[in-house]
């Protein structure tokens, strides 16, 4: 609910039609830092910049969550951040990334556009504890606007 409301607010402020599907079935909650890491030997280093303790304490924080289209969420899976952000090519197909999303808090800021109050995931170079905490603060500021009294 929280992510849906924030996205709808940002879309309305930009004069855009909301990309939020009418049913939760088409939108998923993405954990940027995955809840579960890959067990594939070739991907063991994907999130090695996080200790087990840091991952456990940050994986479910609001700053680590994003609303994402179902097909993109399946493609980004639990890959490393750069693959999630930019997409990647497998032996058969191109996998989508955050760059393909319609959501304001996910897709990169278009050149010359005014940045959103919440830095989109597509604008980050890396994903660390500092980024999660910074994004959480930005989302808290956005929440004050969405649910102003």
Short mmCIF file of N, CA, C and O in Angstrom, two decimals:
data_model
loop_
_atom_site.label_atom_id
_atom_site.label_comp_id
_atom_site.label_asym_id
_atom_site.label_seq_id
_atom_site.Cartn_x
_atom_site.Cartn_y
_atom_site.Cartn_z
N UNK A 1 0.83 -1.19 0.00
CA UNK A 1 0.00 0.00 0.00
C UNK A 1 0.87 1.26 0.00
O UNK A 1 0.64 2.18 -0.76
N UNK A 2 1.87 1.30 0.85
CA UNK A 2 2.72 2.49 0.98
C UNK A 2 3.42 2.81 -0.33
O UNK A 2 3.39 3.96 -0.80
N UNK A 3 4.04 1.82 -0.95
CA UNK A 3 4.74 2.04 -2.21
C UNK A 3 3.77 2.44 -3.32
O UNK A 3 4.09 3.31 -4.14
N UNK A 4 2.61 1.83 -3.35
CA UNK A 4 1.60 2.18 -4.37
C UNK A 4 1.17 3.64 -4.23
O UNK A 4 1.06 4.36 -5.22
N UNK A 5 0.93 4.08 -3.01
CA UNK A 5 0.50 5.46 -2.77
C UNK A 5 1.60 6.45 -3.15
O UNK A 5 1.33 7.50 -3.73
N UNK A 6 2.84 6.12 -2.82
CA UNK A 6 3.96 7.01 -3.16
C UNK A 6 4.12 7.13 -4.66
O UNK A 6 4.30 8.23 -5.20
N UNK A 7 4.05 6.01 -5.37
CA UNK A 7 4.17 6.03 -6.82
C UNK A 7 3.03 6.81 -7.46
O UNK A 7 3.24 7.59 -8.39
N UNK A 8 1.82 6.62 -6.99
CA UNK A 8 0.66 7.33 -7.53
C UNK A 8 0.82 8.84 -7.30
O UNK A 8 0.52 9.65 -8.19
N UNK A 9 1.30 9.24 -6.14
CA UNK A 9 1.52 10.65 -5.83
C UNK A 9 2.56 11.26 -6.77
O UNK A 9 2.36 12.34 -7.31
N UNK A 10 3.68 10.55 -6.97
CA UNK A 10 4.72 11.06 -7.86
C UNK A 10 4.24 11.15 -9.30
O UNK A 10 4.52 12.13 -10.00
N UNK A 11 3.50 10.16 -9.76
CA UNK A 11 2.97 10.18 -11.13
C UNK A 11 2.03 11.37 -11.31
O UNK A 11 2.11 12.09 -12.32
N UNK A 12 1.15 11.60 -10.36
CA UNK A 12 0.22 12.72 -10.45
C UNK A 12 0.96 14.05 -10.46
O UNK A 12 0.62 14.96 -11.22
N UNK A 13 2.01 14.16 -9.66
CA UNK A 13 2.80 15.39 -9.61
C UNK A 13 3.57 15.66 -10.89
O UNK A 13 3.90 16.80 -11.21
N UNK A 14 3.83 14.61 -11.66
CA UNK A 14 4.53 14.75 -12.93
C UNK A 14 3.56 14.83 -14.10
O UNK A 14 3.96 14.87 -15.26
N UNK A 15 2.25 14.81 -13.79
CA UNK A 15 1.25 14.87 -14.84
C UNK A 15 1.17 13.59 -15.66
O UNK A 15 0.76 13.61 -16.81
N UNK A 16 1.58 12.47 -15.06
CA UNK A 16 1.59 11.20 -15.76
C UNK A 16 0.45 10.31 -15.29
O UNK A 16 -0.04 10.45 -14.18
N UNK A 17 0.06 9.40 -16.13
CA UNK A 17 -0.88 8.36 -15.73
C UNK A 17 -0.09 7.35 -14.91
O UNK A 17 1.00 6.96 -15.29
N UNK A 18 -0.64 6.95 -13.81
CA UNK A 18 0.04 6.00 -12.94
C UNK A 18 0.27 4.68 -13.65
O UNK A 18 -0.60 4.17 -14.36
N UNK A 19 1.45 4.10 -13.48
CA UNK A 19 1.78 2.80 -14.06
C UNK A 19 1.33 1.66 -13.16
O UNK A 19 1.53 0.50 -13.49
N UNK A 20 0.70 1.99 -12.06
CA UNK A 20 0.29 0.96 -11.10
C UNK A 20 -0.86 0.16 -11.68
O UNK A 20 -1.87 0.71 -12.12
N UNK A 21 -0.70 -1.14 -11.71
CA UNK A 21 -1.75 -2.03 -12.20
C UNK A 21 -2.92 -1.99 -11.23
O UNK A 21 -2.73 -1.81 -10.03
N UNK A 22 -4.14 -2.15 -11.74
CA UNK A 22 -5.32 -2.10 -10.85
C UNK A 22 -5.34 -3.23 -9.83
O UNK A 22 -6.00 -3.14 -8.84
N UNK A 23 -4.58 -4.26 -10.05
CA UNK A 23 -4.51 -5.38 -9.12
C UNK A 23 -3.06 -5.59 -8.71
O UNK A 23 -2.14 -5.39 -9.49
N UNK A 24 -2.85 -6.01 -7.48
CA UNK A 24 -1.50 -6.31 -7.01
C UNK A 24 -0.84 -7.44 -7.80
O UNK A 24 0.35 -7.65 -7.72
N UNK A 25 -1.63 -8.18 -8.57
CA UNK A 25 -1.09 -9.32 -9.30
C UNK A 25 -0.04 -8.92 -10.32
O UNK A 25 0.84 -9.70 -10.65
N UNK A 26 -0.10 -7.71 -10.84
CA UNK A 26 0.83 -7.28 -11.88
C UNK A 26 2.01 -6.47 -11.33
O UNK A 26 2.96 -6.22 -12.04
N UNK A 27 1.93 -6.04 -10.10
CA UNK A 27 3.00 -5.29 -9.46
C UNK A 27 3.53 -6.11 -8.30
O UNK A 27 2.77 -6.72 -7.56
N UNK A 28 4.84 -6.10 -8.17
CA UNK A 28 5.48 -6.85 -7.09
C UNK A 28 6.31 -5.89 -6.23
O UNK A 28 6.75 -4.86 -6.71
N UNK A 29 6.54 -6.28 -5.00
CA UNK A 29 7.47 -5.55 -4.14
C UNK A 29 8.84 -6.15 -4.37
O UNK A 29 9.06 -7.34 -4.15
N UNK A 30 9.75 -5.33 -4.84
CA UNK A 30 11.12 -5.74 -5.13
C UNK A 30 12.01 -5.45 -3.93
O UNK A 30 11.95 -4.36 -3.37
N UNK A 31 12.79 -6.42 -3.54
CA UNK A 31 13.85 -6.23 -2.55
C UNK A 31 15.12 -5.99 -3.33
O UNK A 31 15.63 -6.92 -3.96
N UNK A 32 15.64 -4.77 -3.35
CA UNK A 32 16.83 -4.47 -4.13
C UNK A 32 17.98 -5.35 -3.63
O UNK A 32 18.58 -6.09 -4.40
N UNK A 33 18.30 -5.25 -2.36
CA UNK A 33 19.19 -6.22 -1.72
C UNK A 33 18.29 -7.44 -1.47
O UNK A 33 17.33 -7.34 -0.72
N UNK A 34 18.55 -8.55 -2.15
CA UNK A 34 17.61 -9.68 -2.10
C UNK A 34 17.44 -10.28 -0.70
O UNK A 34 18.35 -10.26 0.12
N UNK A 35 16.25 -10.82 -0.49
CA UNK A 35 15.99 -11.56 0.74
C UNK A 35 16.80 -12.85 0.77
O UNK A 35 17.25 -13.28 1.81
N UNK A 36 16.94 -13.47 -0.41
CA UNK A 36 17.66 -14.74 -0.52
C UNK A 36 18.71 -14.59 -1.61
O UNK A 36 18.40 -14.18 -2.72
N UNK A 37 19.94 -14.94 -1.29
CA UNK A 37 21.03 -14.83 -2.25
C UNK A 37 21.10 -16.08 -3.12
O UNK A 37 20.67 -17.15 -2.73
N UNK A 38 21.66 -15.90 -4.31
CA UNK A 38 21.87 -17.02 -5.21
C UNK A 38 22.85 -18.02 -4.60
O UNK A 38 23.81 -17.63 -3.93
N UNK A 39 22.62 -19.28 -4.83
CA UNK A 39 23.55 -20.32 -4.36
C UNK A 39 24.45 -20.80 -5.48
O UNK A 39 25.24 -21.70 -5.30
N UNK A 40 24.30 -20.18 -6.65
CA UNK A 40 25.13 -20.56 -7.78
C UNK A 40 26.58 -20.16 -7.52
O UNK A 40 26.86 -19.02 -7.15
N UNK A 41 27.53 -21.08 -7.69
CA UNK A 41 28.95 -20.75 -7.45
C UNK A 41 29.44 -19.56 -8.26
O UNK A 41 30.25 -18.78 -7.77
N UNK A 42 28.90 -19.37 -9.46
CA UNK A 42 29.35 -18.25 -10.29
C UNK A 42 28.81 -16.90 -9.82
O UNK A 42 29.27 -15.86 -10.28
N UNK A 43 27.85 -16.92 -8.89
CA UNK A 43 27.26 -15.66 -8.42
C UNK A 43 27.43 -15.44 -6.93
O UNK A 43 26.78 -14.57 -6.34
N UNK A 44 28.30 -16.16 -6.30
CA UNK A 44 28.49 -16.04 -4.85
C UNK A 44 28.96 -14.65 -4.43
O UNK A 44 28.73 -14.22 -3.31
N UNK A 45 29.60 -13.92 -5.33
CA UNK A 45 30.12 -12.60 -4.97
C UNK A 45 29.14 -11.47 -5.30
O UNK A 45 29.45 -10.30 -5.07
N UNK A 46 27.95 -11.78 -5.80
CA UNK A 46 27.01 -10.74 -6.22
C UNK A 46 26.75 -9.69 -5.15
O UNK A 46 26.64 -8.51 -5.46
N UNK A 47 26.59 -10.07 -3.92
CA UNK A 47 26.27 -9.14 -2.84
C UNK A 47 27.30 -9.25 -1.71
O UNK A 47 26.98 -9.07 -0.55
N UNK A 48 28.55 -9.51 -2.06
CA UNK A 48 29.59 -9.72 -1.05
C UNK A 48 29.94 -8.45 -0.27
O UNK A 48 30.60 -8.53 0.76
N UNK A 49 29.47 -7.27 -0.73
CA UNK A 49 29.72 -6.04 0.01
C UNK A 49 28.83 -5.92 1.25
O UNK A 49 28.98 -4.99 2.03
N UNK A 50 27.91 -6.87 1.46
CA UNK A 50 27.06 -6.89 2.65
C UNK A 50 27.42 -8.09 3.52
O UNK A 50 27.48 -9.21 3.03
N UNK A 51 27.64 -7.83 4.80
CA UNK A 51 27.82 -8.93 5.73
C UNK A 51 26.46 -9.59 5.95
O UNK A 51 25.41 -9.00 5.64
N UNK A 52 26.45 -10.78 6.50
CA UNK A 52 25.19 -11.45 6.81
C UNK A 52 24.34 -10.61 7.75
O UNK A 52 23.12 -10.51 7.60
N UNK A 53 24.99 -9.97 8.73
CA UNK A 53 24.28 -9.14 9.71
C UNK A 53 23.68 -7.90 9.04
O UNK A 53 22.54 -7.53 9.31
N UNK A 54 24.45 -7.27 8.16
CA UNK A 54 23.95 -6.07 7.47
C UNK A 54 22.79 -6.43 6.54
O UNK A 54 21.79 -5.70 6.47
N UNK A 55 22.91 -7.55 5.85
CA UNK A 55 21.82 -7.97 4.96
C UNK A 55 20.57 -8.27 5.77
O UNK A 55 19.47 -7.84 5.42
N UNK A 56 20.72 -8.96 6.88
CA UNK A 56 19.57 -9.30 7.73
C UNK A 56 18.89 -8.05 8.27
O UNK A 56 17.66 -7.99 8.34
N UNK A 57 19.66 -7.03 8.62
CA UNK A 57 19.07 -5.83 9.22
C UNK A 57 18.54 -4.83 8.19
O UNK A 57 17.77 -3.94 8.55
N UNK A 58 18.93 -4.96 6.92
CA UNK A 58 18.52 -3.96 5.92
C UNK A 58 17.63 -4.49 4.80
O UNK A 58 17.02 -3.71 4.08
N UNK A 59 17.52 -5.79 4.63
CA UNK A 59 16.81 -6.33 3.47
C UNK A 59 15.32 -6.00 3.44
O UNK A 59 14.74 -5.90 2.37
N UNK A 60 14.70 -5.80 4.61
CA UNK A 60 13.27 -5.50 4.64
C UNK A 60 12.95 -4.04 4.95
O UNK A 60 11.79 -3.70 5.18
N UNK A 61 13.94 -3.19 4.96
CA UNK A 61 13.70 -1.77 5.23
C UNK A 61 13.01 -1.11 4.04
O UNK A 61 13.23 -1.49 2.89
N UNK A 62 12.21 -0.11 4.32
CA UNK A 62 11.50 0.60 3.26
C UNK A 62 12.45 1.12 2.18
O UNK A 62 12.16 1.05 1.00
N UNK A 63 13.61 1.59 2.58
CA UNK A 63 14.58 2.11 1.62
C UNK A 63 15.12 1.06 0.68
O UNK A 63 15.71 1.38 -0.36
N UNK A 64 14.94 -0.20 1.00
CA UNK A 64 15.41 -1.31 0.15
C UNK A 64 14.28 -1.91 -0.68
O UNK A 64 14.48 -2.89 -1.37
N UNK A 65 13.11 -1.31 -0.63
CA UNK A 65 11.95 -1.84 -1.34
C UNK A 65 11.52 -0.91 -2.47
O UNK A 65 11.69 0.30 -2.39
N UNK A 66 10.96 -1.51 -3.51
CA UNK A 66 10.42 -0.74 -4.62
C UNK A 66 9.26 -1.49 -5.24
O UNK A 66 9.23 -2.72 -5.23
N UNK A 67 8.31 -0.74 -5.77
CA UNK A 67 7.24 -1.34 -6.54
C UNK A 67 7.78 -1.59 -7.94
O UNK A 67 8.44 -0.71 -8.52
N UNK A 68 7.55 -2.76 -8.47
CA UNK A 68 8.13 -3.13 -9.76
C UNK A 68 7.14 -3.98 -10.55
O UNK A 68 6.39 -4.77 -9.97
N UNK A 69 7.15 -3.81 -11.85
CA UNK A 69 6.31 -4.62 -12.71
C UNK A 69 6.69 -6.10 -12.58
O UNK A 69 7.85 -6.43 -12.41
N UNK A 70 5.70 -6.96 -12.68
CA UNK A 70 5.90 -8.40 -12.48
C UNK A 70 6.99 -8.97 -13.38
O UNK A 70 7.88 -9.69 -12.90
N UNK A 71 6.95 -8.65 -14.68
CA UNK A 71 7.94 -9.24 -15.59
C UNK A 71 9.35 -8.76 -15.29
O UNK A 71 10.31 -9.53 -15.36
N UNK A 72 9.49 -7.50 -14.90
CA UNK A 72 10.82 -6.97 -14.57
C UNK A 72 11.32 -7.59 -13.27
O UNK A 72 12.48 -7.97 -13.15
N UNK A 73 10.42 -7.73 -12.30
CA UNK A 73 10.82 -8.33 -11.03
C UNK A 73 11.33 -9.76 -11.24
O UNK A 73 12.32 -10.17 -10.63
N UNK A 74 10.69 -10.50 -12.11
CA UNK A 74 11.15 -11.86 -12.39
C UNK A 74 12.53 -11.84 -13.05
O UNK A 74 13.38 -12.68 -12.76
N UNK A 75 12.77 -10.87 -13.94
CA UNK A 75 14.06 -10.79 -14.64
C UNK A 75 15.20 -10.36 -13.72
O UNK A 75 16.32 -10.87 -13.83
N UNK A 76 14.94 -9.41 -12.80
CA UNK A 76 16.04 -8.93 -11.95
C UNK A 76 16.37 -9.94 -10.86
O UNK A 76 17.51 -9.96 -10.37
N UNK A 77 15.39 -10.73 -10.45
CA UNK A 77 15.59 -11.82 -9.51
C UNK A 77 16.48 -11.38 -8.34
O UNK A 77 16.22 -10.36 -7.71
N UNK A 78 17.54 -12.14 -8.08
CA UNK A 78 18.45 -11.78 -7.00
C UNK A 78 19.85 -11.51 -7.54
O UNK A 78 20.85 -11.73 -6.88
N UNK A 79 19.89 -10.99 -8.78
CA UNK A 79 21.17 -10.64 -9.40
C UNK A 79 21.83 -9.47 -8.68
O UNK A 79 21.20 -8.79 -7.85
N UNK A 80 23.08 -9.19 -9.03
CA UNK A 80 23.79 -8.06 -8.44
C UNK A 80 23.13 -6.75 -8.90
O UNK A 80 22.33 -6.74 -9.84
N UNK A 81 23.48 -5.67 -8.22
CA UNK A 81 22.78 -4.40 -8.46
C UNK A 81 22.93 -3.91 -9.89
O UNK A 81 21.96 -3.45 -10.48
N UNK A 82 24.11 -3.97 -10.47
CA UNK A 82 24.29 -3.44 -11.82
C UNK A 82 23.43 -4.19 -12.83
O UNK A 82 22.88 -3.59 -13.76
N UNK A 83 23.28 -5.49 -12.68
CA UNK A 83 22.40 -6.25 -13.58
C UNK A 83 20.94 -5.90 -13.34
O UNK A 83 20.16 -5.83 -14.29
N UNK A 84 20.57 -5.70 -12.10
CA UNK A 84 19.20 -5.29 -11.80
C UNK A 84 18.92 -3.91 -12.42
O UNK A 84 17.87 -3.69 -13.00
N UNK A 85 19.86 -3.01 -12.28
CA UNK A 85 19.69 -1.64 -12.78
C UNK A 85 19.62 -1.60 -14.30
O UNK A 85 18.73 -0.99 -14.87
N UNK A 86 20.57 -2.25 -14.96
CA UNK A 86 20.73 -2.10 -16.40
C UNK A 86 20.12 -3.22 -17.23
O UNK A 86 20.05 -3.09 -18.45
N UNK A 87 19.71 -4.30 -16.61
CA UNK A 87 19.30 -5.47 -17.36
C UNK A 87 20.55 -6.22 -17.81
O UNK A 87 21.67 -5.75 -17.61
N UNK A 88 20.39 -7.36 -18.41
CA UNK A 88 21.54 -8.13 -18.88
C UNK A 88 21.08 -9.14 -19.92
O UNK A 88 19.90 -9.41 -20.07
N UNK A 89 22.03 -9.68 -20.63
CA UNK A 89 21.73 -10.64 -21.68
C UNK A 89 22.17 -12.03 -21.24
O UNK A 89 23.30 -12.21 -20.76
N UNK A 90 21.28 -12.98 -21.36
CA UNK A 90 21.64 -14.37 -21.11
C UNK A 90 21.94 -15.01 -22.46
O UNK A 90 21.92 -14.33 -23.49
N UNK A 91 22.16 -16.27 -22.49
CA UNK A 91 22.46 -16.94 -23.76
C UNK A 91 21.28 -16.88 -24.73
O UNK A 91 21.47 -16.98 -25.93
N UNK A 92 20.08 -16.69 -24.21
CA UNK A 92 18.89 -16.71 -25.06
C UNK A 92 18.19 -15.37 -25.22
O UNK A 92 17.67 -15.07 -26.29
N UNK A 93 18.12 -14.59 -24.16
CA UNK A 93 17.29 -13.38 -24.21
C UNK A 93 17.89 -12.24 -23.40
O UNK A 93 18.77 -12.45 -22.57
N UNK A 94 17.37 -11.04 -23.66
CA UNK A 94 17.73 -9.88 -22.84
C UNK A 94 16.79 -9.86 -21.64
O UNK A 94 15.58 -9.91 -21.79
N UNK A 95 17.37 -9.78 -20.46
CA UNK A 95 16.59 -9.66 -19.24
C UNK A 95 16.41 -8.18 -18.92
O UNK A 95 17.34 -7.39 -19.03
N UNK A 96 15.20 -7.81 -18.56
CA UNK A 96 14.90 -6.43 -18.24
C UNK A 96 15.55 -6.02 -16.93
O UNK A 96 15.90 -6.86 -16.11
N UNK A 97 15.66 -4.69 -16.73
CA UNK A 97 16.20 -4.14 -15.51
C UNK A 97 15.37 -2.94 -15.06
O UNK A 97 14.35 -2.61 -15.67
N UNK A 98 15.84 -2.28 -14.02
CA UNK A 98 15.14 -1.10 -13.52
C UNK A 98 14.99 -0.04 -14.61
O UNK A 98 14.03 0.72 -14.61
N UNK A 99 15.92 -0.01 -15.55
CA UNK A 99 15.87 0.96 -16.64
C UNK A 99 14.62 0.78 -17.51
O UNK A 99 14.22 1.70 -18.22
N UNK A 100 13.97 -0.36 -17.43
CA UNK A 100 12.78 -0.66 -18.23
C UNK A 100 11.47 -0.40 -17.49
O UNK A 100 10.40 -0.57 -18.05
N UNK A 101 11.55 0.02 -16.25
CA UNK A 101 10.36 0.22 -15.43
C UNK A 101 9.65 1.52 -15.78
O UNK A 101 10.25 2.48 -16.25
N UNK A 102 8.36 1.54 -15.50
CA UNK A 102 7.55 2.76 -15.67
C UNK A 102 7.42 3.54 -14.37
O UNK A 102 6.86 4.63 -14.36
N UNK A 103 7.92 3.00 -13.27
CA UNK A 103 7.73 3.62 -11.97
C UNK A 103 8.75 4.72 -11.70
O UNK A 103 9.95 4.56 -11.95
N UNK A 104 8.28 5.82 -11.14
CA UNK A 104 9.10 7.01 -10.88
C UNK A 104 10.26 6.74 -9.93
O UNK A 104 11.33 7.33 -10.09
N UNK A 105 10.05 5.90 -8.94
CA UNK A 105 11.11 5.64 -7.96
C UNK A 105 12.08 4.56 -8.43
O UNK A 105 12.98 4.17 -7.70
N UNK A 106 11.90 4.09 -9.66
CA UNK A 106 12.74 3.01 -10.18
C UNK A 106 13.49 3.44 -11.45
O UNK A 106 14.71 3.36 -11.50
N UNK A 107 12.77 3.89 -12.47
CA UNK A 107 13.41 4.19 -13.76
C UNK A 107 14.39 5.34 -13.62
O UNK A 107 14.21 6.23 -12.79
N UNK A 108 15.44 5.36 -14.45
CA UNK A 108 16.41 6.47 -14.38
C UNK A 108 15.74 7.80 -14.72
O UNK A 108 14.76 7.85 -15.49
N UNK A 109 16.25 8.88 -14.17
CA UNK A 109 15.76 10.22 -14.49
C UNK A 109 16.14 10.54 -15.93
O UNK A 109 17.32 10.45 -16.29
N UNK A 110 15.18 10.91 -16.77
CA UNK A 110 15.51 11.26 -18.16
C UNK A 110 16.42 12.50 -18.20
O UNK A 110 16.32 13.38 -17.34
N UNK A 111 17.30 12.58 -19.20
CA UNK A 111 18.19 13.75 -19.31
C UNK A 111 17.38 15.05 -19.35
O UNK A 111 16.38 15.14 -20.06
N UNK A 112 17.80 16.02 -18.57
CA UNK A 112 17.14 17.32 -18.54
C UNK A 112 15.91 17.40 -17.66
O UNK A 112 15.35 18.47 -17.47
N UNK A 113 15.46 16.26 -17.13
CA UNK A 113 14.27 16.24 -16.28
C UNK A 113 14.64 16.64 -14.85
O UNK A 113 15.77 16.47 -14.41
N UNK A 114 13.66 17.17 -14.15
CA UNK A 114 13.85 17.51 -12.75
C UNK A 114 13.85 16.23 -11.93
O UNK A 114 12.92 15.43 -12.05
N UNK A 115 14.88 16.02 -11.12
CA UNK A 115 14.93 14.79 -10.31
C UNK A 115 13.77 14.72 -9.32
O UNK A 115 13.31 15.74 -8.81
N UNK A 116 13.33 13.52 -9.05
CA UNK A 116 12.28 13.28 -8.08
C UNK A 116 12.82 13.50 -6.68
O UNK A 116 14.02 13.49 -6.45
N UNK A 117 11.92 13.66 -5.72
CA UNK A 117 12.31 13.80 -4.33
C UNK A 117 12.97 12.51 -3.83
O UNK A 117 13.79 12.54 -2.93
N UNK A 118 12.62 11.39 -4.42
CA UNK A 118 13.25 10.11 -4.12
C UNK A 118 14.11 9.75 -5.33
O UNK A 118 13.60 9.60 -6.43
N UNK A 119 15.41 9.63 -5.11
CA UNK A 119 16.32 9.28 -6.21
C UNK A 119 15.94 7.92 -6.78
O UNK A 119 15.87 6.94 -6.05
N UNK A 120 15.67 7.85 -8.08
CA UNK A 120 15.29 6.57 -8.68
C UNK A 120 16.43 5.54 -8.63
O UNK A 120 17.60 5.91 -8.72
N UNK A 121 16.07 4.29 -8.52
CA UNK A 121 17.07 3.22 -8.46
C UNK A 121 17.98 3.24 -9.68
O UNK A 121 19.17 2.94 -9.58
N UNK A 122 17.44 3.61 -10.83
CA UNK A 122 18.24 3.65 -12.05
C UNK A 122 19.31 4.71 -12.04
O UNK A 122 20.20 4.70 -12.91
N UNK A 123 19.28 5.63 -11.09
CA UNK A 123 20.29 6.70 -10.99
C UNK A 123 21.43 6.34 -10.05
O UNK A 123 22.41 7.09 -9.96
N UNK A 124 21.33 5.24 -9.33
CA UNK A 124 22.39 4.84 -8.40
C UNK A 124 23.51 4.10 -9.13
O UNK A 124 23.23 3.29 -10.02
N UNK A 125 24.74 4.35 -8.74
CA UNK A 125 25.89 3.64 -9.30
C UNK A 125 26.09 2.30 -8.59
O UNK A 125 26.55 1.34 -9.20
N UNK A 126 25.73 2.25 -7.31
CA UNK A 126 25.95 1.05 -6.51
C UNK A 126 24.86 0.98 -5.46
O UNK A 126 24.10 1.94 -5.27
N UNK A 127 24.76 -0.13 -4.77
CA UNK A 127 23.76 -0.29 -3.72
C UNK A 127 24.46 -0.77 -2.46
O UNK A 127 24.99 -1.88 -2.40
N UNK A 128 24.48 0.11 -1.45
CA UNK A 128 25.16 -0.18 -0.19
C UNK A 128 24.22 0.19 0.96
O UNK A 128 23.13 0.72 0.75
N UNK A 129 24.69 -0.04 2.17
CA UNK A 129 23.91 0.35 3.35
C UNK A 129 23.64 1.85 3.32
O UNK A 129 22.52 2.29 3.63
N UNK A 130 24.62 2.64 2.94
CA UNK A 130 24.44 4.10 2.89
C UNK A 130 23.32 4.48 1.92
O UNK A 130 22.52 5.38 2.21
N UNK A 131 23.25 3.81 0.78
CA UNK A 131 22.19 4.10 -0.20
C UNK A 131 20.82 3.71 0.34
O UNK A 131 19.84 4.43 0.17
N UNK A 132 20.75 2.57 1.01
CA UNK A 132 19.47 2.14 1.59
C UNK A 132 18.99 3.16 2.61
O UNK A 132 17.83 3.58 2.60
N UNK A 133 19.90 3.60 3.48
CA UNK A 133 19.51 4.56 4.52
C UNK A 133 19.16 5.92 3.94
O UNK A 133 18.20 6.56 4.38
N UNK A 134 19.90 6.36 2.94
CA UNK A 134 19.60 7.64 2.29
C UNK A 134 18.24 7.59 1.59
O UNK A 134 17.43 8.51 1.72
N UNK A 135 17.99 6.52 0.88
CA UNK A 135 16.72 6.37 0.16
C UNK A 135 15.56 6.29 1.16
O UNK A 135 14.48 6.83 0.92
N UNK A 136 15.79 5.65 2.29
CA UNK A 136 14.75 5.57 3.30
C UNK A 136 14.39 6.96 3.82
O UNK A 136 13.22 7.27 4.04
N UNK A 137 15.39 7.81 4.02
CA UNK A 137 15.14 9.19 4.45
C UNK A 137 14.35 9.96 3.39
O UNK A 137 13.43 10.72 3.71
N UNK A 138 14.72 9.78 2.13
CA UNK A 138 13.99 10.44 1.04
C UNK A 138 12.54 9.97 0.99
O UNK A 138 11.62 10.78 0.80
N UNK A 139 12.33 8.68 1.20
CA UNK A 139 10.97 8.14 1.19
C UNK A 139 10.16 8.65 2.38
O UNK A 139 8.95 8.88 2.27
N UNK A 140 10.82 8.86 3.51
CA UNK A 140 10.14 9.44 4.68
C UNK A 140 9.69 10.86 4.39
O UNK A 140 8.58 11.26 4.75
N UNK A 141 10.53 11.63 3.69
CA UNK A 141 10.15 13.00 3.30
C UNK A 141 8.97 12.97 2.33
O UNK A 141 8.05 13.77 2.43
N UNK A 142 9.00 12.05 1.38
CA UNK A 142 7.89 11.91 0.44
C UNK A 142 6.61 11.53 1.18
O UNK A 142 5.53 12.07 0.88
N UNK A 143 6.70 10.65 2.16
CA UNK A 143 5.54 10.23 2.93
C UNK A 143 4.87 11.43 3.61
O UNK A 143 3.63 11.48 3.70
N UNK A 144 5.65 12.39 4.06
CA UNK A 144 5.06 13.59 4.69
C UNK A 144 4.19 14.37 3.71
O UNK A 144 3.20 14.98 4.10
N UNK A 145 4.56 14.35 2.43
CA UNK A 145 3.75 15.01 1.40
C UNK A 145 2.54 14.18 1.03
O UNK A 145 1.44 14.70 0.85
N UNK A 146 2.73 12.88 0.89
CA UNK A 146 1.63 11.99 0.49
C UNK A 146 0.53 11.98 1.53
O UNK A 146 -0.65 12.03 1.21
N UNK A 147 0.91 11.93 2.80
CA UNK A 147 -0.06 11.84 3.88
C UNK A 147 -0.03 13.08 4.77
O UNK A 147 -0.01 12.98 5.99
N UNK A 148 -0.03 14.25 4.13
CA UNK A 148 0.02 15.50 4.92
C UNK A 148 -1.30 15.65 5.68
O UNK A 148 -2.35 15.25 5.23
N UNK A 149 -1.17 16.25 6.83
CA UNK A 149 -2.38 16.46 7.68
C UNK A 149 -2.90 17.86 7.51
O UNK A 149 -2.29 18.81 7.38
#
